[in-house]
Tab-separated table of C-alpha atoms in Angstrom:
chain	number	residue	atom	x	y	z
A	23	MET	CA	85.178	96.763	110.999
A	24	GLN	CA	86.716	99.688	113.309
A	25	LEU	CA	89.092	99.551	116.787
A	26	ILE	CA	89.746	101.310	119.068
A	27	ALA	CA	93.038	101.246	121.477
A	28	ILE	CA	92.584	102.600	124.406
A	29	THR	CA	96.010	104.818	126.003
A	30	GLY	CA	96.459	107.204	128.892
A	31	THR	CA	97.470	108.256	132.184
A	32	PHE	CA	97.056	105.852	135.178
A	33	CYS	CA	93.801	105.817	136.593
A	34	SER	CA	92.511	108.506	134.298
A	35	GLY	CA	89.519	106.406	133.266
A	36	LYS	CA	91.171	104.014	130.939
A	37	SER	CA	88.303	101.079	132.197
A	38	ILE	CA	85.031	103.209	132.673
A	39	ALA	CA	85.735	104.338	128.564
A	40	ALA	CA	86.151	100.536	127.935
A	41	GLU	CA	82.488	99.563	129.780
A	42	PHE	CA	81.841	102.310	128.067
A	43	PHE	CA	82.289	101.236	124.266
A	44	HIS	CA	81.112	97.831	125.281
A	45	THR	CA	77.636	98.430	126.902
A	46	HIS	CA	76.813	101.440	125.412
A	47	LEU	CA	78.081	101.524	121.579
A	48	GLY	CA	78.421	97.882	121.388
A	49	TYR	CA	81.346	97.143	120.800
A	50	ARG	CA	83.010	94.105	121.763
A	51	PRO	CA	86.462	93.387	123.792
A	52	LEU	CA	89.437	92.140	121.426
A	53	SER	CA	91.067	89.255	122.285
A	54	LYS	CA	93.573	86.709	119.741
A	55	ASP	CA	90.140	84.456	119.207
A	56	SER	CA	88.893	87.127	117.565
A	57	GLU	CA	87.242	87.807	113.651
A	58	LEU	CA	87.786	90.872	113.613
A	59	LYS	CA	84.251	91.716	111.871
A	60	GLY	CA	82.031	94.231	113.678
A	61	ASN	CA	83.351	96.933	116.226
A	62	TYR	CA	85.849	95.895	118.478
A	63	TYR	CA	87.935	97.853	121.514
A	64	THR	CA	91.021	97.178	123.400
A	65	LEU	CA	93.330	98.511	126.119
A	66	ASP	CA	96.729	96.414	125.175
A	67	LEU	CA	97.956	97.904	122.411
A	68	LEU	CA	100.279	94.955	122.299
A	69	GLU	CA	97.187	92.917	120.908
A	70	ILE	CA	96.356	94.658	118.083
A	71	PRO	CA	96.805	92.356	115.082
A	72	SER	CA	98.963	93.736	111.837
A	73	LYS	CA	95.584	93.432	109.448
A	74	ALA	CA	93.092	95.162	112.256
A	75	TYR	CA	93.922	98.535	110.067
A	76	PRO	CA	92.154	100.574	110.400
A	77	CYS	CA	93.083	101.133	114.096
A	78	PHE	CA	91.206	104.498	116.648
A	79	VAL	CA	94.169	105.352	119.459
A	80	LEU	CA	92.183	106.951	122.369
A	81	LYS	CA	94.027	108.684	124.931
A	82	VAL	CA	92.099	109.517	128.417
A	83	ASP	CA	93.975	111.649	130.270
A	84	ALA	CA	92.848	113.733	133.904
A	85	PRO	CA	94.637	115.839	136.557
A	86	THR	CA	96.910	114.857	138.567
A	87	LEU	CA	95.347	115.441	141.727
A	88	SER	CA	91.989	113.290	140.175
A	89	ARG	CA	93.752	110.388	139.481
A	90	PHE	CA	95.316	110.436	143.154
A	91	LYS	CA	92.010	109.944	144.582
A	92	TRP	CA	90.237	107.677	142.268
A	93	SER	CA	93.416	105.311	142.722
A	94	LYS	CA	92.507	105.134	146.588
A	95	MET	CA	96.588	104.843	147.084
A	96	HIS	CA	97.419	106.507	150.483
A	97	SER	CA	100.354	108.101	150.135
A	98	LEU	CA	101.118	110.905	146.817
A	99	GLU	CA	104.475	110.009	146.335
A	100	ASP	CA	103.569	106.861	146.123
A	101	PHE	CA	101.413	107.211	143.215
A	102	LEU	CA	103.531	110.025	141.173
A	103	SER	CA	106.144	106.143	140.992
A	104	ARG	CA	103.973	104.381	139.621
A	105	ASP	CA	102.096	107.145	137.517
A	106	GLN	CA	105.724	107.245	136.344
A	107	VAL	CA	105.514	103.850	134.658
A	108	THR	CA	104.332	103.991	131.213
A	109	THR	CA	103.423	101.819	128.349
A	110	GLU	CA	104.709	102.063	124.746
A	111	GLU	CA	104.087	105.289	123.624
A	112	VAL	CA	101.783	106.486	120.764
A	113	PHE	CA	100.597	109.330	119.021
A	114	PRO	CA	96.529	109.617	119.966
A	115	ASP	CA	94.644	110.412	117.143
A	116	CYS	CA	91.721	111.960	119.604
A	117	CYS	CA	92.730	112.384	123.643
A	118	ILE	CA	89.863	113.208	125.819
A	119	VAL	CA	90.277	114.922	129.350
A	120	ASN	CA	88.091	113.497	132.029
A	121	SER	CA	88.421	116.470	134.653
A	122	SER	CA	84.649	116.695	135.089
A	123	ASP	CA	81.817	114.424	136.038
A	124	LEU	CA	80.856	111.049	134.776
A	125	GLU	CA	78.461	111.890	132.970
A	126	SER	CA	80.700	114.725	131.570
A	127	PHE	CA	82.979	111.898	130.917
A	128	LYS	CA	80.372	110.019	129.006
A	129	SER	CA	78.997	112.721	127.042
A	130	LYS	CA	82.685	113.013	125.355
A	131	LEU	CA	82.740	109.474	124.593
A	132	ALA	CA	79.821	109.730	122.500
A	133	GLN	CA	81.173	111.971	120.697
A	134	VAL	CA	84.417	109.322	119.262
A	135	PRO	CA	82.620	107.438	117.123
A	136	GLN	CA	82.172	110.667	114.743
A	137	ILE	CA	85.755	111.709	115.423
A	138	MET	CA	87.220	108.744	114.382
A	139	GLN	CA	84.538	108.469	111.389
A	140	ARG	CA	86.055	111.712	109.829
A	141	GLN	CA	89.699	110.616	110.538
A	142	LEU	CA	89.980	107.140	109.168
A	143	HIS	CA	87.229	107.992	105.985
A	144	PRO	CA	87.265	111.936	105.946
A	145	GLU	CA	84.160	113.030	103.435
A	146	SER	CA	85.480	115.239	100.169
A	147	ASP	CA	85.574	117.959	101.584
A	148	SER	CA	87.648	117.072	104.065
A	149	TYR	CA	90.031	114.987	101.730
A	150	PHE	CA	90.314	118.022	99.177
A	151	MET	CA	91.065	120.128	101.713
A	152	ARG	CA	94.315	117.986	103.348
A	153	VAL	CA	95.444	117.826	99.735
A	154	SER	CA	96.170	121.294	100.188
A	155	PHE	CA	97.253	121.315	103.352
A	156	LEU	CA	99.847	118.460	102.030
A	157	ALA	CA	100.666	120.601	98.948
A	158	ALA	CA	101.158	123.549	101.492
A	159	LYS	CA	103.911	121.473	102.929
A	160	ARG	CA	106.230	121.717	99.300
A	161	SER	CA	105.916	125.315	100.146
A	162	ASN	CA	109.246	127.190	99.939
A	163	CYS	CA	107.717	130.892	100.339
A	164	MET	CA	109.529	132.793	104.401
A	165	LYS	CA	106.391	134.167	104.847
A	166	GLN	CA	103.962	131.413	105.262
A	167	PRO	CA	103.196	128.054	103.447
A	168	VAL	CA	100.126	127.979	101.740
A	169	GLY	CA	98.359	124.566	99.576
A	170	ALA	CA	95.576	124.678	96.778
A	171	ALA	CA	93.660	121.875	94.720
A	172	VAL	CA	91.610	122.549	91.911
A	173	VAL	CA	88.555	119.858	92.013
A	174	VAL	CA	86.462	118.573	89.093
A	175	ASN	CA	83.337	116.859	88.783
A	176	ASN	CA	84.899	115.456	92.711
A	177	ARG	CA	87.906	114.257	90.843
A	178	LEU	CA	91.451	115.594	91.276
A	179	LYS	CA	93.164	117.392	89.220
A	180	SER	CA	96.120	119.830	90.305
A	181	THR	CA	97.740	120.857	92.988
A	182	GLY	CA	99.885	124.350	93.824
A	183	TYR	CA	101.359	126.042	96.462
A	184	ASN	CA	103.513	128.931	96.754
A	185	GLY	CA	106.851	130.404	96.524
A	186	CYS	CA	109.466	130.640	93.920
A	187	PRO	CA	108.818	130.030	90.176
A	188	PHE	CA	110.613	126.799	89.031
A	189	ARG	CA	113.641	127.210	87.575
A	190	THR	CA	114.155	130.266	90.372
A	191	LYS	CA	116.027	130.526	93.833
A	192	ASN	CA	113.470	129.553	95.910
A	193	CYS	CA	112.360	132.404	98.193
A	194	CYS	CA	112.951	130.907	101.430
A	195	GLU	CA	116.862	131.123	99.746
A	196	GLY	CA	116.762	134.474	98.797
A	197	GLY	CA	114.639	133.435	95.970
A	198	CYS	CA	112.159	137.053	96.636
A	199	LYS	CA	113.134	140.417	97.941
A	200	ARG	CA	109.936	141.248	99.167
A	201	CYS	CA	109.912	138.412	101.762
A	202	ASN	CA	112.521	138.085	103.036
A	203	GLU	CA	112.370	141.781	103.875
A	204	GLY	CA	109.787	140.270	106.062
A	205	ALA	CA	107.720	142.857	104.479
A	206	PRO	CA	103.699	143.399	106.295
A	207	GLU	CA	100.776	141.188	104.722
A	208	GLY	CA	99.293	143.084	102.069
A	209	THR	CA	102.540	145.107	101.578
A	210	ARG	CA	104.718	145.347	98.435
A	211	LEU	CA	102.948	142.713	96.529
A	212	GLU	CA	104.257	144.330	92.730
A	213	GLU	CA	107.746	143.503	94.113
A	214	CYS	CA	106.784	139.782	94.815
A	215	GLN	CA	108.764	137.164	92.987
A	216	CYS	CA	106.609	134.759	95.071
A	217	LEU	CA	103.694	132.715	93.063
A	218	HIS	CA	100.660	131.660	95.273
A	219	GLY	CA	99.197	128.678	95.177
A	220	GLU	CA	96.176	129.223	94.100
A	221	LEU	CA	96.562	130.787	90.620
A	222	SER	CA	100.024	127.654	90.452
A	223	ALA	CA	96.912	125.467	90.570
A	224	ILE	CA	94.925	127.094	88.305
A	225	LEU	CA	97.967	127.241	85.915
A	226	MET	CA	98.273	123.368	86.314
A	227	ALA	CA	95.232	121.990	86.030
A	228	GLU	CA	94.149	123.478	82.408
A	229	ASP	CA	90.584	123.672	82.423
A	230	CYS	CA	89.004	124.245	85.743
A	231	ARG	CA	85.430	125.278	84.390
A	232	ASN	CA	83.056	124.353	86.726
A	233	GLY	CA	85.526	123.285	89.326
A	234	THR	CA	86.359	123.623	92.932
A	235	LEU	CA	89.048	125.324	94.313
A	236	TYR	CA	90.546	124.629	97.993
A	237	THR	CA	92.877	126.661	99.591
A	238	THR	CA	94.700	126.377	102.943
A	239	LEU	CA	93.665	130.343	102.424
A	240	PHE	CA	91.407	132.615	101.661
A	241	PRO	CA	92.359	134.173	97.877
A	242	CYS	CA	93.949	137.736	96.831
A	243	LEU	CA	92.807	140.130	94.948
A	244	ASN	CA	94.879	139.116	92.127
A	245	CYS	CA	94.465	135.206	92.446
A	246	THR	CA	90.531	136.311	92.945
A	247	LYS	CA	90.584	137.179	89.331
A	248	ASN	CA	92.085	134.024	88.050
A	249	VAL	CA	89.639	132.183	89.834
A	250	ILE	CA	87.009	133.891	88.193
A	251	LEU	CA	88.372	133.885	83.951
A	252	SER	CA	89.098	130.266	85.120
A	253	GLY	CA	85.840	129.141	85.841
A	254	ILE	CA	85.995	127.853	88.905
A	255	LYS	CA	82.518	128.230	90.766
A	256	GLU	CA	83.465	127.661	94.166
A	257	VAL	CA	86.350	128.237	96.275
A	258	VAL	CA	86.708	126.655	99.732
A	259	TYR	CA	88.982	127.898	101.911
A	260	TRP	CA	90.124	127.160	105.809
A	261	LYS	CA	91.645	130.301	106.650
A	262	ASP	CA	90.375	133.841	106.102
A	263	TYR	CA	92.786	136.843	104.289
A	264	HIS	CA	92.735	140.266	104.659
A	265	ALA	CA	90.350	140.933	101.633
A	266	ALA	CA	86.817	142.404	101.458
A	267	GLU	CA	87.831	143.040	97.749
A	268	SER	CA	87.920	139.324	96.763
A	269	LYS	CA	84.975	138.045	98.810
A	270	ILE	CA	82.990	140.956	97.014
A	271	LEU	CA	83.966	140.381	94.152
A	272	LEU	CA	83.155	136.831	94.063
A	273	GLU	CA	79.980	137.223	95.157
A	274	ARG	CA	79.072	139.714	92.245
A	275	VAL	CA	80.137	136.953	89.923
A	276	GLY	CA	78.503	133.942	91.480
A	277	ILE	CA	80.970	132.185	93.197
A	278	ARG	CA	79.869	131.016	95.993
A	279	THR	CA	83.082	131.156	99.085
A	280	ARG	CA	82.488	128.758	102.698
A	281	LYS	CA	84.967	127.568	105.065
A	282	CYS	CA	85.965	124.179	105.889
A	283	PHE	CA	88.503	122.818	108.795
A	284	PRO	CA	89.301	119.113	107.483
A	285	PHE	CA	90.454	117.972	110.720
A	286	PRO	CA	88.432	116.994	113.680
A	287	PRO	CA	89.172	117.843	116.781
A	288	LYS	CA	92.472	115.972	118.920
A	289	ALA	CA	91.284	117.210	122.693
A	290	LEU	CA	87.491	116.889	124.412
């Protein structure tokens, strides 16, 4: 079962979205008598039953003057007063801006099921990269948080994040002089007291042979050497790092690298 909850601003096109999901994609309107088998949509967040998981919240918005025109109200002042009346505040999974013609709006709506699938049921790459992003939140480095995960045979072996080693003062508490003095990227690395997230994940995994390293930042040269020694066969990363030597070295030994952004677009 899939449930799309449509919310948004006054006269932004929510009813058009509901009609599109019903007519073109086969979604049925949710009601109290719904059996919760199949795909549904609702314009009323209060209708959502507690057991109707997963629920995808779609927000529809549009420029103020466009919404005023579509409302057919005579006074802009009255429209703005009506526009201030809001419903229950929720954090949407995706926001569609209805800022062009109707066909363009429908084209955006047609992308929603695919985005919903990636958001609610992420494929392996997205799942493991999101684990790396979550690990990065544990970072105590003053420069930038980095998270990593080692995966072998599609099973999570370990996670790691950057920061000063266990039993030492955290970087954010002054543990690393180099980071706290704001050294430019790639400089004074020999002074850095922080352990990188990739190396931390490799050390915690014990056996990485034929595995995949997921990391939020492309490995530096030192981490790259440890990747090679550990037997990892693939590096999946989100953000590039200024380390051309790392990419050359990984390519030379036959370790695959590819970029992955794990989160579907939040706005269309």
